[in-house]
């Protein structure tokens, strides 16, 4: 009984931290959606332009997605594999909180830099007040999550994951058993990257379509650019969050596959950073803001592609050298 007490306390602390992170995520998402979807509110927002908007846009999509997954997993909290589930869910909550925190940091940067000071209205004051409250909630959630750390290296011993829990919960639905049986789960594990790419492309298509309709875009190149930027950033998010939170525990992969996935991550991150800081970088080089769509596409996607190719080359050369030393 005494040995079970620390585990019991850690379990309670994990649930409390996860709930706090969900509360902070809700507090972040509500004003974010209001600001981005209401033109009057958005016009008064200090962070309506890049580089602030690029980071905010990614967090606006990723935070509710992670929050929904976390809430669904809480329904199977007491199923077998509770220790793995607790650690993975805390990590997912930490990822969600970190994303919200990064977006909040960019919002504070916009406020402190005096961005769009001449256009500020009463809505601006309300947005900043919400920013203060959300920042406090996010910081508190981060502190609680930091106290729920598991021993170093415990992630390598995971035997349960979110995919297994989803298959378990689906047994209570009318879905055919062949769709949720061990063979189907194993197939998803083998093709996890395909699933991440497909889900990212689907979400990116929705975002790009909504952007095209909302802003009445008529340039197909610009719409395609929106889609590629969203898709690459979401693929990077899926791979990173899966590595952190273990959504799908995957079989071992070869060096080429690992290098390709690392390239997707670095390329996606480089692309979103190039989008965010394109005008800042050009100003530092003495050039003006991007004035044409082809220049925008070439600059941002070119940076992402270049970083991805460089990552692939470096990792393949490094792993080849390591293999030669091991066999030499």
Short mmCIF file of C-alpha atoms in Angstrom, two decimals:
data_model
loop_
_atom_site.label_atom_id
_atom_site.label_comp_id
_atom_site.label_asym_id
_atom_site.label_seq_id
_atom_site.Cartn_x
_atom_site.Cartn_y
_atom_site.Cartn_z
CA UNK A 1 0.00 0.00 0.00
CA UNK A 2 2.83 2.38 0.84
CA UNK A 3 4.44 1.70 -2.54
CA UNK A 4 1.19 2.58 -4.30
CA UNK A 5 0.85 5.93 -2.53
CA UNK A 6 3.46 7.86 -4.59
CA UNK A 7 1.94 6.55 -7.83
CA UNK A 8 -1.53 7.56 -6.63
CA UNK A 9 -0.36 11.07 -5.77
CA UNK A 10 1.43 11.40 -9.10
CA UNK A 11 -1.72 10.27 -10.91
CA UNK A 12 -3.82 12.89 -9.13
CA UNK A 13 -1.22 15.57 -9.83
CA UNK A 14 -1.16 14.59 -13.51
CA UNK A 15 -4.95 14.85 -13.83
CA UNK A 16 -4.94 18.24 -12.10
CA UNK A 17 -2.18 19.53 -14.39
CA UNK A 18 -3.92 18.22 -17.49
CA UNK A 19 -7.20 19.86 -16.49
CA UNK A 20 -5.37 23.13 -15.83
CA UNK A 21 -3.79 22.96 -19.28
CA UNK A 22 -7.20 22.37 -20.87
CA UNK A 23 -8.58 25.40 -19.04
CA UNK A 24 -5.67 27.52 -20.24
CA UNK A 25 -6.12 26.21 -23.79
CA UNK A 26 -9.79 27.17 -23.74
CA UNK A 27 -8.91 30.62 -22.45
CA UNK A 28 -6.39 30.97 -25.27
CA UNK A 29 -8.62 29.68 -28.05
CA UNK A 30 -11.77 31.68 -27.30
CA UNK A 31 -10.34 35.20 -27.82
CA UNK A 32 -8.11 33.94 -30.63
CA UNK A 33 -11.06 32.66 -32.64
CA UNK A 34 -13.04 35.81 -31.87
CA UNK A 35 -10.20 38.03 -33.04
CA UNK A 36 -9.41 36.12 -36.23
CA UNK A 37 -13.02 35.62 -37.32
CA UNK A 38 -14.46 39.06 -36.56
CA UNK A 39 -13.14 41.76 -38.88
CA UNK A 40 -13.82 44.59 -36.43
CA UNK A 41 -11.93 42.87 -33.63
CA UNK A 42 -9.12 41.78 -35.94
CA UNK A 43 -8.65 45.33 -37.22
CA UNK A 44 -7.99 46.44 -33.62
CA UNK A 45 -5.59 43.58 -32.87
CA UNK A 46 -1.92 44.52 -32.39
CA UNK A 47 -0.83 41.07 -33.63
CA UNK A 48 -2.82 40.93 -36.86
CA UNK A 49 0.26 41.00 -39.11
CA UNK A 50 3.34 38.80 -39.43
CA UNK A 51 5.51 37.74 -37.73
CA UNK A 52 2.91 37.54 -34.97
CA UNK A 53 0.05 36.19 -37.08
CA UNK A 54 2.02 33.27 -38.54
CA UNK A 55 2.72 31.77 -35.12
CA UNK A 56 -0.78 32.55 -33.89
CA UNK A 57 -2.32 30.82 -36.90
CA UNK A 58 -0.47 27.57 -36.24
CA UNK A 59 -1.37 27.61 -32.54
CA UNK A 60 -5.01 28.37 -33.36
CA UNK A 61 -5.21 25.05 -35.24
CA UNK A 62 -2.93 22.88 -33.12
CA UNK A 63 -4.12 23.82 -29.62
CA UNK A 64 -7.78 22.75 -30.04
CA UNK A 65 -6.72 19.59 -31.90
CA UNK A 66 -4.49 18.54 -29.01
CA UNK A 67 -7.14 19.56 -26.50
CA UNK A 68 -9.74 17.37 -28.17
CA UNK A 69 -7.40 14.37 -28.22
CA UNK A 70 -6.56 14.87 -24.54
CA UNK A 71 -10.23 15.07 -23.54
CA UNK A 72 -11.03 11.90 -25.48
CA UNK A 73 -8.16 10.04 -23.86
CA UNK A 74 -9.34 10.93 -20.40
CA UNK A 75 -12.34 8.68 -21.02
CA UNK A 76 -10.01 5.68 -21.00
CA UNK A 77 -7.84 6.89 -18.15
CA UNK A 78 -8.31 3.80 -15.95
CA UNK A 79 -7.71 1.25 -18.70
CA UNK A 80 -4.57 -0.95 -18.60
CA UNK A 81 -1.36 0.98 -19.25
CA UNK A 82 -2.21 3.82 -16.91
CA UNK A 83 1.41 4.83 -16.30
CA UNK A 84 2.14 5.16 -20.02
CA UNK A 85 -1.14 6.98 -20.52
CA UNK A 86 -0.39 9.45 -17.75
CA UNK A 87 3.06 10.30 -19.05
CA UNK A 88 1.94 10.59 -22.66
CA UNK A 89 -1.07 12.75 -21.82
CA UNK A 90 1.01 15.05 -19.64
CA UNK A 91 3.47 15.41 -22.50
CA UNK A 92 0.67 16.20 -24.94
CA UNK A 93 -0.70 18.77 -22.51
CA UNK A 94 2.79 20.23 -22.21
CA UNK A 95 3.06 20.48 -25.98
CA UNK A 96 -0.32 22.20 -26.16
CA UNK A 97 0.63 24.61 -23.39
CA UNK A 98 3.99 25.36 -25.01
CA UNK A 99 2.30 26.18 -28.33
CA UNK A 100 -0.15 28.49 -26.62
CA UNK A 101 2.70 30.04 -24.66
CA UNK A 102 4.70 30.69 -27.83
CA UNK A 103 1.71 32.39 -29.44
CA UNK A 104 1.13 34.46 -26.31
CA UNK A 105 4.79 35.51 -26.32
CA UNK A 106 4.40 36.78 -29.88
CA UNK A 107 1.23 38.63 -28.89
CA UNK A 108 3.07 40.29 -26.01
CA UNK A 109 5.87 41.21 -28.42
CA UNK A 110 3.32 42.95 -30.65
CA UNK A 111 1.88 44.85 -27.70
CA UNK A 112 5.26 45.92 -26.35
CA UNK A 113 6.48 46.90 -29.81
CA UNK A 114 3.47 49.20 -30.21
CA UNK A 115 2.29 47.49 -33.38
CA UNK A 116 -0.70 49.26 -34.97
CA UNK A 117 -0.85 51.72 -32.08
CA UNK A 118 -2.83 54.21 -34.16
CA UNK A 119 -5.56 51.66 -34.89
CA UNK A 120 -6.20 50.61 -31.29
CA UNK A 121 -9.75 50.80 -29.96
CA UNK A 122 -11.75 49.49 -27.03
CA UNK A 123 -11.46 46.03 -28.55
CA UNK A 124 -7.69 46.33 -28.25
CA UNK A 125 -7.99 46.89 -24.51
CA UNK A 126 -10.24 43.86 -24.18
CA UNK A 127 -7.82 41.72 -26.19
CA UNK A 128 -4.90 42.81 -24.01
CA UNK A 129 -6.90 42.13 -20.85
CA UNK A 130 -7.66 38.66 -22.18
CA UNK A 131 -3.98 38.26 -22.99
CA UNK A 132 -3.08 38.97 -19.35
CA UNK A 133 -5.57 36.42 -18.02
CA UNK A 134 -4.60 33.77 -20.56
CA UNK A 135 -0.90 34.28 -19.87
CA UNK A 136 -1.42 33.76 -16.14
CA UNK A 137 -3.46 30.60 -16.71
CA UNK A 138 -0.92 29.24 -19.18
CA UNK A 139 1.98 29.94 -16.83
CA UNK A 140 0.17 28.20 -13.96
CA UNK A 141 -0.58 25.19 -16.15
CA UNK A 142 3.05 25.05 -17.22
CA UNK A 143 4.22 24.99 -13.61
CA UNK A 144 1.82 22.16 -12.73
CA UNK A 145 2.87 20.15 -15.78
CA UNK A 146 6.56 20.65 -14.99
CA UNK A 147 5.97 19.03 -11.60
CA UNK A 148 4.63 15.87 -13.25
CA UNK A 149 7.91 14.72 -14.77
CA UNK A 150 8.51 11.00 -15.09
CA UNK A 151 11.99 9.44 -14.71
CA UNK A 152 14.34 10.13 -17.61
CA UNK A 153 14.25 7.43 -20.28
CA UNK A 154 10.86 6.04 -19.27
CA UNK A 155 9.42 6.87 -22.72
CA UNK A 156 11.55 4.10 -24.24
CA UNK A 157 9.57 1.55 -22.21
CA UNK A 158 6.13 2.57 -23.47
CA UNK A 159 3.87 -0.37 -24.32
CA UNK A 160 0.61 1.57 -24.79
CA UNK A 161 -0.28 4.56 -26.93
CA UNK A 162 -3.16 6.74 -28.06
CA UNK A 163 -3.84 4.57 -31.09
CA UNK A 164 -4.37 1.54 -28.88
CA UNK A 165 -6.72 3.51 -26.64
CA UNK A 166 -8.67 4.70 -29.69
CA UNK A 167 -9.09 1.11 -30.88
CA UNK A 168 -10.24 0.14 -27.39
CA UNK A 169 -12.84 2.92 -27.26
CA UNK A 170 -14.04 2.09 -30.77
CA UNK A 171 -15.13 -1.34 -29.55
CA UNK A 172 -18.13 0.42 -28.02
CA UNK A 173 -19.15 1.75 -31.44
CA UNK A 174 -20.88 -0.06 -34.33
CA UNK A 175 -17.70 0.00 -36.43
CA UNK A 176 -16.78 -3.36 -37.99
CA UNK A 177 -14.21 -5.24 -35.92
CA UNK A 178 -11.88 -5.59 -38.89
CA UNK A 179 -11.48 -1.81 -38.89
CA UNK A 180 -10.32 -1.69 -35.26
CA UNK A 181 -8.72 -5.10 -34.77
CA UNK A 182 -5.02 -5.82 -34.18
CA UNK A 183 -4.29 -6.10 -37.90
CA UNK A 184 -5.78 -2.67 -38.60
CA UNK A 185 -3.90 -1.10 -35.68
CA UNK A 186 -0.62 -2.65 -36.85
CA UNK A 187 -1.21 -1.31 -40.36
CA UNK A 188 -1.74 2.20 -39.01
CA UNK A 189 1.50 1.92 -37.04
CA UNK A 190 3.42 0.92 -40.16
CA UNK A 191 1.93 3.75 -42.20
CA UNK A 192 1.78 6.44 -39.52
CA UNK A 193 3.64 8.96 -41.69
CA UNK A 194 1.06 8.52 -44.44
CA UNK A 195 -1.67 9.20 -41.90
CA UNK A 196 0.06 12.33 -40.64
CA UNK A 197 0.51 13.64 -44.18
CA UNK A 198 -3.09 12.88 -45.14
CA UNK A 199 -4.52 14.52 -42.02
CA UNK A 200 -2.29 17.57 -42.48
CA UNK A 201 -3.24 17.91 -46.14
CA UNK A 202 -6.94 17.66 -45.31
CA UNK A 203 -6.69 20.32 -42.61
CA UNK A 204 -4.55 22.52 -44.84
CA UNK A 205 -7.08 22.26 -47.66
CA UNK A 206 -9.81 23.43 -45.31
CA UNK A 207 -7.74 26.35 -44.04
CA UNK A 208 -6.61 27.41 -47.52
CA UNK A 209 -10.16 27.15 -48.83
CA UNK A 210 -11.54 29.21 -45.97
CA UNK A 211 -8.77 31.77 -46.48
CA UNK A 212 -9.52 32.01 -50.19
CA UNK A 213 -13.24 32.48 -49.59
CA UNK A 214 -12.89 34.84 -46.64
CA UNK A 215 -10.36 37.11 -48.33
CA UNK A 216 -11.79 36.60 -51.84
CA UNK A 217 -8.49 35.43 -53.24
CA UNK A 218 -8.43 34.88 -57.00
CA UNK A 219 -4.76 34.07 -57.59
CA UNK A 220 -4.41 30.26 -57.73
CA UNK A 221 -0.70 30.50 -56.96
CA UNK A 222 -1.41 32.36 -53.73
CA UNK A 223 -4.07 29.83 -52.69
CA UNK A 224 -1.69 26.97 -53.48
CA UNK A 225 0.98 28.71 -51.41
CA UNK A 226 -1.38 28.95 -48.46
CA UNK A 227 -2.07 25.23 -48.77
CA UNK A 228 1.60 24.21 -48.95
CA UNK A 229 2.60 26.40 -46.00
CA UNK A 230 -0.22 25.05 -43.84
CA UNK A 231 0.42 21.44 -44.87
CA UNK A 232 4.17 21.53 -44.26
CA UNK A 233 3.82 23.23 -40.88
CA UNK A 234 1.13 20.76 -39.78
CA UNK A 235 3.19 17.76 -40.89
CA UNK A 236 6.09 19.06 -38.83
CA UNK A 237 3.74 19.57 -35.89
CA UNK A 238 2.39 16.01 -36.20
CA UNK A 239 5.85 14.44 -36.27
CA UNK A 240 7.20 16.51 -33.38
CA UNK A 241 4.13 16.04 -31.18
CA UNK A 242 4.11 12.30 -31.91
CA UNK A 243 7.75 12.05 -30.87
CA UNK A 244 6.95 13.88 -27.63
CA UNK A 245 3.59 12.38 -26.67
CA UNK A 246 3.63 8.96 -28.34
CA UNK A 247 0.33 9.17 -30.19
CA UNK A 248 1.43 6.24 -32.34
CA UNK A 249 4.27 4.05 -31.06
CA UNK A 250 5.93 3.16 -34.33
CA UNK A 251 8.19 0.29 -35.38
CA UNK A 252 11.89 0.94 -35.92
CA UNK A 253 12.69 2.89 -39.08
CA UNK A 254 15.74 2.87 -41.33
CA UNK A 255 18.19 5.73 -41.62
CA UNK A 256 16.72 6.98 -44.90
CA UNK A 257 13.21 7.16 -43.41
CA UNK A 258 14.50 8.88 -40.29
CA UNK A 259 16.40 11.42 -42.37
CA UNK A 260 13.34 12.08 -44.54
CA UNK A 261 11.13 12.64 -41.50
CA UNK A 262 13.70 14.96 -39.92
CA UNK A 263 13.77 16.89 -43.21
CA UNK A 264 9.99 17.25 -43.12
CA UNK A 265 10.23 18.68 -39.61
CA UNK A 266 13.05 21.13 -40.26
CA UNK A 267 11.66 22.12 -43.65
CA UNK A 268 8.21 22.77 -42.22
CA UNK A 269 9.58 24.81 -39.34
CA UNK A 270 11.87 26.77 -41.67
CA UNK A 271 8.94 27.52 -43.96
CA UNK A 272 6.72 28.91 -41.22
CA UNK A 273 9.62 30.98 -39.86
CA UNK A 274 10.34 32.31 -43.35
CA UNK A 275 6.69 33.29 -43.68
CA UNK A 276 6.73 35.00 -40.31
CA UNK A 277 9.99 36.92 -40.70
CA UNK A 278 10.19 37.45 -44.46
CA UNK A 279 9.78 41.22 -44.33
CA UNK A 280 12.00 41.57 -41.26
CA UNK A 281 14.78 39.61 -42.97
CA UNK A 282 14.47 41.59 -46.20
CA UNK A 283 14.55 44.87 -44.27
CA UNK A 284 17.74 43.75 -42.52
CA UNK A 285 19.27 43.13 -45.95
CA UNK A 286 18.18 46.54 -47.21
CA UNK A 287 15.35 45.24 -49.38
CA UNK A 288 11.71 46.27 -49.23
CA UNK A 289 8.71 44.13 -48.30
CA UNK A 290 7.68 41.27 -50.56
CA UNK A 291 5.58 42.84 -53.30
CA UNK A 292 4.63 39.93 -55.57
CA UNK A 293 3.22 36.45 -55.13
CA UNK A 294 6.01 34.68 -57.08
CA UNK A 295 8.60 36.35 -54.86
CA UNK A 296 6.66 35.33 -51.76
CA UNK A 297 6.42 31.73 -52.94
CA UNK A 298 10.04 31.48 -54.01
CA UNK A 299 11.40 33.06 -50.84
CA UNK A 300 9.41 31.16 -48.24
CA UNK A 301 9.16 27.75 -49.89
CA UNK A 302 12.72 28.03 -51.16
CA UNK A 303 13.99 28.46 -47.61
CA UNK A 304 11.98 25.48 -46.41
CA UNK A 305 13.12 23.27 -49.28
CA UNK A 306 16.74 24.29 -48.83
CA UNK A 307 16.70 23.51 -45.12
CA UNK A 308 15.01 20.15 -45.77
CA UNK A 309 17.60 19.14 -48.37
CA UNK A 310 20.46 20.22 -46.12
CA UNK A 311 19.01 18.25 -43.19
CA UNK A 312 18.69 15.12 -45.31
CA UNK A 313 22.25 15.38 -46.59
CA UNK A 314 23.77 16.00 -43.16
CA UNK A 315 21.90 13.14 -41.49
CA UNK A 316 22.64 10.64 -44.25
CA UNK A 317 26.33 11.49 -44.23
CA UNK A 318 26.48 11.35 -40.43
CA UNK A 319 24.74 7.98 -40.19
CA UNK A 320 26.92 6.58 -42.96
CA UNK A 321 30.07 7.70 -41.15
CA UNK A 322 28.78 6.18 -37.91
CA UNK A 323 28.09 2.87 -39.66
CA UNK A 324 31.56 2.81 -41.19
CA UNK A 325 33.21 3.46 -37.83
CA UNK A 326 31.10 0.75 -36.21
CA UNK A 327 32.11 -1.83 -38.83
CA UNK A 328 35.66 -0.60 -39.32
#
